[in-house]
Amino acid sequence: MASARILAIETSCDETGVAIVEGGRRVLANQLATQIALHAATGGIVPEVAAREQLRWIVPGIQAAMGEAALGWDDLDAVAVTHGPGLVGSLLVGVSVAKALAATHDLPLIGVNHIEGHIYANWLTDLPADEPLPAEPSFPLLCLVVSGGHTQLVLMEDHGRYRLLGQTVDDAAGEAFDKVGRLLGLPYPGGPAIAAAAAGAHPATRFPRARLAGAYDFSFSGLKTAVLREVAGYRERGDPIPVDGLAAAFEEAVVDALATKTVAAAEAFDVAAVALGGGVAANDSLRAVLGNRLAALGHRLLVPPAAWCTDNGAMIGAAAGYRFRTGARADLGLEAIPNLALDWQVE
Ligand code: KG4
Ligand code: ZN
């Protein structure tokens, strides 16, 4: 059943995503309720508030997705849900609702890892049903997953076969954007705010790049401290803080670190293509710098549209499409696992 229709639910953090995806590729519906405005008031996510909002939006989200695709329950082949990693309260809302839907509508249940979802966003298309599907990404596929919680370089050797090449040893890239955004006095979330401030600005300084033992590891906490010191220096001198210039210098340093390691891995592992995923993959500078450096060496960069980089239900439907084909099914004992790891196949 290559064209199985899957209702996919994503509630791992502060976005309520519900999508219907056909064959793991075609997005028939994609609904998102975002809590950004709410968390902007507190400058970050309060887990209990996030979970309560998930509870509030999940049922309207499902109804809206069914309406958008103009489908009934009989038209669906499975229900998929993110069961980790993420915030436990938020995850529990999606997992509980998905289990209830699977049981009451007699549909198979599929548990999806959130990181795998970010990777599978590269399989999605919103082409209309009468247009042929574009080619699938080929393997080995090097994936840079950069989000608020994760920064990982993953070599995907086939569907479901992952090798973790490296990851951050401290803060995730998105976390660094959010923390630096806050210390520059920019609104939450820091990622898009820093990108907007940096656009067109000349970097106010050159921040040092981290040196690490692991060839494909990352570190961003030193950079955050460097920005903090720089800001403190301006304050002590009573000088105005060049927010745009510091945002540009910070963004340049993060993008350079991510691009340098990703290009090195693409060369070392002779990959078929490189794919981006996760909220930070929405960053235009990262897309451009990494894309250009890879192109110069003859590598192709796949980048999902920005709306499929940040958390959403469609990416979960894409990952579930592959799992559905292999016959993977969860039972009603499926648990929310806050620190769920991908089933790494380390050689
Ligand atoms: O994948 P995601 O939506 O949620 C997690 O799984 O964490 O990623 C959210 C992160 C936040 O840290 C946010 O600041 C960052 O992605 N982000 C960006 C951009 N848009 C979102 N970072 C840099 N540039 C952007 N344009
Ligand atoms: Zn995410």
PDB file of C-alpha atoms in Angstrom, residues 195-339:
ATOM      1  CA  ALA A 195      18.407  36.167  11.421  1.00  0.00           C
ATOM      2  CA  ALA A 196      16.278  39.291  10.849  1.00  0.00           C
ATOM      3  CA  ALA A 197      18.664  41.541  12.824  1.00  0.00           C
ATOM      4  CA  ALA A 198      21.706  40.089  11.042  1.00  0.00           C
ATOM      5  CA  ALA A 199      20.281  40.456   7.535  1.00  0.00           C
ATOM      6  CA  GLY A 200      22.280  43.129   5.744  1.00  0.00           C
ATOM      7  CA  ALA A 201      24.344  44.009   8.860  1.00  0.00           C
ATOM      8  CA  HIS A 202      28.134  43.992   8.886  1.00  0.00           C
ATOM      9  CA  PRO A 203      29.534  41.647  11.584  1.00  0.00           C
ATOM     10  CA  ALA A 204      30.650  43.796  14.562  1.00  0.00           C
ATOM     11  CA  THR A 205      33.472  41.372  15.397  1.00  0.00           C
ATOM     12  CA  ARG A 206      34.792  37.900  14.584  1.00  0.00           C
ATOM     13  CA  PHE A 207      33.971  35.398  17.294  1.00  0.00           C
ATOM     14  CA  PRO A 208      36.442  32.533  17.797  1.00  0.00           C
ATOM     15  CA  ARG A 209      35.498  29.075  16.459  1.00  0.00           C
ATOM     16  CA  ALA A 210      35.502  26.129  18.884  1.00  0.00           C
ATOM     17  CA  ARG A 211      38.229  23.510  18.548  1.00  0.00           C
ATOM     18  CA  LEU A 212      37.005  20.035  19.387  1.00  0.00           C
ATOM     19  CA  ALA A 213      38.413  16.555  19.624  1.00  0.00           C
ATOM     20  CA  GLY A 214      35.567  14.947  17.649  1.00  0.00           C
ATOM     21  CA  ALA A 215      35.921  15.674  13.913  1.00  0.00           C
ATOM     22  CA  TYR A 216      32.133  16.062  13.525  1.00  0.00           C
ATOM     23  CA  ASP A 217      31.214  17.413  16.958  1.00  0.00           C
ATOM     24  CA  PHE A 218      29.961  20.924  17.693  1.00  0.00           C
ATOM     25  CA  SER A 219      30.112  23.312  20.643  1.00  0.00           C
ATOM     26  CA  PHE A 220      28.176  26.543  21.042  1.00  0.00           C
ATOM     27  CA  SER A 221      28.367  27.441  24.726  1.00  0.00           C
ATOM     28  CA  GLY A 222      31.782  29.153  24.367  1.00  0.00           C
ATOM     29  CA  LEU A 223      30.358  31.302  21.583  1.00  0.00           C
ATOM     30  CA  LYS A 224      27.410  32.271  23.773  1.00  0.00           C
ATOM     31  CA  THR A 225      29.853  33.306  26.541  1.00  0.00           C
ATOM     32  CA  ALA A 226      31.880  35.308  24.006  1.00  0.00           C
ATOM     33  CA  VAL A 227      28.742  37.234  22.995  1.00  0.00           C
ATOM     34  CA  LEU A 228      27.928  37.805  26.667  1.00  0.00           C
ATOM     35  CA  ARG A 229      31.435  39.256  27.298  1.00  0.00           C
ATOM     36  CA  GLU A 230      31.200  41.455  24.236  1.00  0.00           C
ATOM     37  CA  VAL A 231      27.827  42.843  25.366  1.00  0.00           C
ATOM     38  CA  ALA A 232      29.189  43.407  28.897  1.00  0.00           C
ATOM     39  CA  GLY A 233      32.143  45.350  27.417  1.00  0.00           C
ATOM     40  CA  TYR A 234      29.831  47.769  25.586  1.00  0.00           C
ATOM     41  CA  ARG A 235      27.764  48.199  28.774  1.00  0.00           C
ATOM     42  CA  GLU A 236      30.844  48.953  30.923  1.00  0.00           C
ATOM     43  CA  ARG A 237      32.069  51.535  28.455  1.00  0.00           C
ATOM     44  CA  GLY A 238      28.593  53.041  28.286  1.00  0.00           C
ATOM     45  CA  ASP A 239      28.576  52.536  24.511  1.00  0.00           C
ATOM     46  CA  PRO A 240      25.421  51.562  22.595  1.00  0.00           C
ATOM     47  CA  ILE A 241      25.284  47.827  21.860  1.00  0.00           C
ATOM     48  CA  PRO A 242      25.498  47.139  18.094  1.00  0.00           C
ATOM     49  CA  VAL A 243      22.746  44.512  18.229  1.00  0.00           C
ATOM     50  CA  ASP A 244      22.542  43.920  14.473  1.00  0.00           C
ATOM     51  CA  GLY A 245      26.329  43.671  14.090  1.00  0.00           C
ATOM     52  CA  LEU A 246      26.651  41.244  17.011  1.00  0.00           C
ATOM     53  CA  ALA A 247      23.737  39.187  15.670  1.00  0.00           C
ATOM     54  CA  ALA A 248      25.535  39.034  12.302  1.00  0.00           C
ATOM     55  CA  ALA A 249      28.830  38.011  13.930  1.00  0.00           C
ATOM     56  CA  PHE A 250      27.106  35.318  15.996  1.00  0.00           C
ATOM     57  CA  GLU A 251      25.137  33.956  13.045  1.00  0.00           C
ATOM     58  CA  GLU A 252      28.288  33.908  10.925  1.00  0.00           C
ATOM     59  CA  ALA A 253      30.153  31.887  13.576  1.00  0.00           C
ATOM     60  CA  VAL A 254      27.332  29.329  13.988  1.00  0.00           C
ATOM     61  CA  VAL A 255      26.832  28.930  10.260  1.00  0.00           C
ATOM     62  CA  ASP A 256      30.586  28.588   9.670  1.00  0.00           C
ATOM     63  CA  ALA A 257      30.893  25.855  12.323  1.00  0.00           C
ATOM     64  CA  LEU A 258      27.888  23.924  11.001  1.00  0.00           C
ATOM     65  CA  ALA A 259      28.956  24.261   7.367  1.00  0.00           C
ATOM     66  CA  THR A 260      32.625  23.377   7.952  1.00  0.00           C
ATOM     67  CA  LYS A 261      31.869  20.076   9.716  1.00  0.00           C
ATOM     68  CA  THR A 262      29.066  19.151   7.344  1.00  0.00           C
ATOM     69  CA  VAL A 263      31.217  19.737   4.254  1.00  0.00           C
ATOM     70  CA  ALA A 264      34.071  17.720   5.801  1.00  0.00           C
ATOM     71  CA  ALA A 265      31.703  14.789   6.473  1.00  0.00           C
ATOM     72  CA  ALA A 266      30.209  14.995   2.965  1.00  0.00           C
ATOM     73  CA  GLU A 267      33.716  14.663   1.528  1.00  0.00           C
ATOM     74  CA  ALA A 268      34.868  11.932   3.922  1.00  0.00           C
ATOM     75  CA  PHE A 269      31.843   9.679   3.423  1.00  0.00           C
ATOM     76  CA  ASP A 270      31.318  10.254  -0.306  1.00  0.00           C
ATOM     77  CA  VAL A 271      27.619  10.873   0.169  1.00  0.00           C
ATOM     78  CA  ALA A 272      24.907  10.927  -2.519  1.00  0.00           C
ATOM     79  CA  ALA A 273      23.486  14.168  -1.101  1.00  0.00           C
ATOM     80  CA  VAL A 274      23.299  16.306   2.024  1.00  0.00           C
ATOM     81  CA  ALA A 275      19.976  17.100   3.730  1.00  0.00           C
ATOM     82  CA  LEU A 276      19.053  19.743   6.290  1.00  0.00           C
ATOM     83  CA  GLY A 277      16.394  19.396   8.968  1.00  0.00           C
ATOM     84  CA  GLY A 278      15.204  21.069  12.189  1.00  0.00           C
ATOM     85  CA  GLY A 279      14.194  24.621  13.049  1.00  0.00           C
ATOM     86  CA  VAL A 280      17.638  26.151  12.468  1.00  0.00           C
ATOM     87  CA  ALA A 281      17.536  24.738   8.916  1.00  0.00           C
ATOM     88  CA  ALA A 282      15.022  27.537   8.268  1.00  0.00           C
ATOM     89  CA  ASN A 283      17.990  29.946   8.531  1.00  0.00           C
ATOM     90  CA  ASP A 284      18.644  31.559   5.137  1.00  0.00           C
ATOM     91  CA  SER A 285      22.317  32.178   5.807  1.00  0.00           C
ATOM     92  CA  LEU A 286      22.913  28.517   6.733  1.00  0.00           C
ATOM     93  CA  ARG A 287      21.053  27.376   3.614  1.00  0.00           C
ATOM     94  CA  ALA A 288      23.060  29.714   1.369  1.00  0.00           C
ATOM     95  CA  VAL A 289      26.542  29.224   2.875  1.00  0.00           C
ATOM     96  CA  LEU A 290      26.256  25.450   3.194  1.00  0.00           C
ATOM     97  CA  GLY A 291      24.621  25.152  -0.230  1.00  0.00           C
ATOM     98  CA  ASN A 292      27.398  27.170  -1.909  1.00  0.00           C
ATOM     99  CA  ARG A 293      30.258  25.365  -0.187  1.00  0.00           C
ATOM    100  CA  LEU A 294      28.775  21.977  -1.040  1.00  0.00           C
ATOM    101  CA  ALA A 295      28.030  22.973  -4.636  1.00  0.00           C
ATOM    102  CA  ALA A 296      31.663  24.045  -5.105  1.00  0.00           C
ATOM    103  CA  LEU A 297      32.623  20.436  -4.332  1.00  0.00           C
ATOM    104  CA  GLY A 298      29.900  18.915  -6.467  1.00  0.00           C
ATOM    105  CA  HIS A 299      27.526  17.945  -3.614  1.00  0.00           C
ATOM    106  CA  ARG A 300      23.797  18.589  -3.639  1.00  0.00           C
ATOM    107  CA  LEU A 301      22.005  20.144  -0.653  1.00  0.00           C
ATOM    108  CA  LEU A 302      18.374  19.223  -0.003  1.00  0.00           C
ATOM    109  CA  VAL A 303      16.446  21.756   2.066  1.00  0.00           C
ATOM    110  CA  PRO A 304      12.782  21.440   2.995  1.00  0.00           C
ATOM    111  CA  PRO A 305      10.671  24.627   2.826  1.00  0.00           C
ATOM    112  CA  ALA A 306      11.052  26.583   6.098  1.00  0.00           C
ATOM    113  CA  ALA A 307       7.585  25.530   7.328  1.00  0.00           C
ATOM    114  CA  TRP A 308       8.652  21.867   7.230  1.00  0.00           C
ATOM    115  CA  CYS A 309      11.956  22.593   9.027  1.00  0.00           C
ATOM    116  CA  THR A 310      10.396  23.842  12.257  1.00  0.00           C
ATOM    117  CA  ASP A 311       8.234  21.335  14.147  1.00  0.00           C
ATOM    118  CA  ASN A 312       5.189  20.149  12.190  1.00  0.00           C
ATOM    119  CA  GLY A 313       2.967  17.117  11.731  1.00  0.00           C
ATOM    120  CA  ALA A 314       3.789  16.483   8.062  1.00  0.00           C
ATOM    121  CA  MET A 315       7.378  15.391   8.792  1.00  0.00           C
ATOM    122  CA  ILE A 316       6.033  12.794  11.241  1.00  0.00           C
ATOM    123  CA  GLY A 317       3.691  11.524   8.519  1.00  0.00           C
ATOM    124  CA  ALA A 318       6.677  11.190   6.169  1.00  0.00           C
ATOM    125  CA  ALA A 319       8.730   9.112   8.612  1.00  0.00           C
ATOM    126  CA  ALA A 320       5.638   7.047   9.448  1.00  0.00           C
ATOM    127  CA  GLY A 321       5.077   6.312   5.744  1.00  0.00           C
ATOM    128  CA  TYR A 322       8.313   4.396   5.562  1.00  0.00           C
ATOM    129  CA  ARG A 323       7.627   2.582   8.845  1.00  0.00           C
ATOM    130  CA  PHE A 324       4.131   1.673   7.665  1.00  0.00           C
ATOM    131  CA  ARG A 325       5.554   0.027   4.519  1.00  0.00           C
ATOM    132  CA  THR A 326       7.944  -2.087   6.587  1.00  0.00           C
ATOM    133  CA  GLY A 327       5.055  -3.278   8.767  1.00  0.00           C
ATOM    134  CA  ALA A 328       6.284  -1.542  11.938  1.00  0.00           C
ATOM    135  CA  ARG A 329       3.380  -1.119  14.350  1.00  0.00           C
ATOM    136  CA  ALA A 330       3.180   0.147  17.912  1.00  0.00           C
ATOM    137  CA  ASP A 331       0.695  -1.261  20.404  1.00  0.00           C
ATOM    138  CA  LEU A 332      -1.437   0.683  22.853  1.00  0.00           C
ATOM    139  CA  GLY A 333       1.424   0.476  25.348  1.00  0.00           C
ATOM    140  CA  LEU A 334       3.354   3.076  23.294  1.00  0.00           C
ATOM    141  CA  GLU A 335       5.059   5.382  25.779  1.00  0.00           C
ATOM    142  CA  ALA A 336       6.132   9.029  25.708  1.00  0.00           C
ATOM    143  CA  ILE A 337       9.928   8.877  26.087  1.00  0.00           C
ATOM    144  CA  PRO A 338      11.490  12.329  26.732  1.00  0.00           C
ATOM    145  CA  ASN A 339      15.048  11.190  25.896  1.00  0.00           C
TER     146      ASN A 339
END
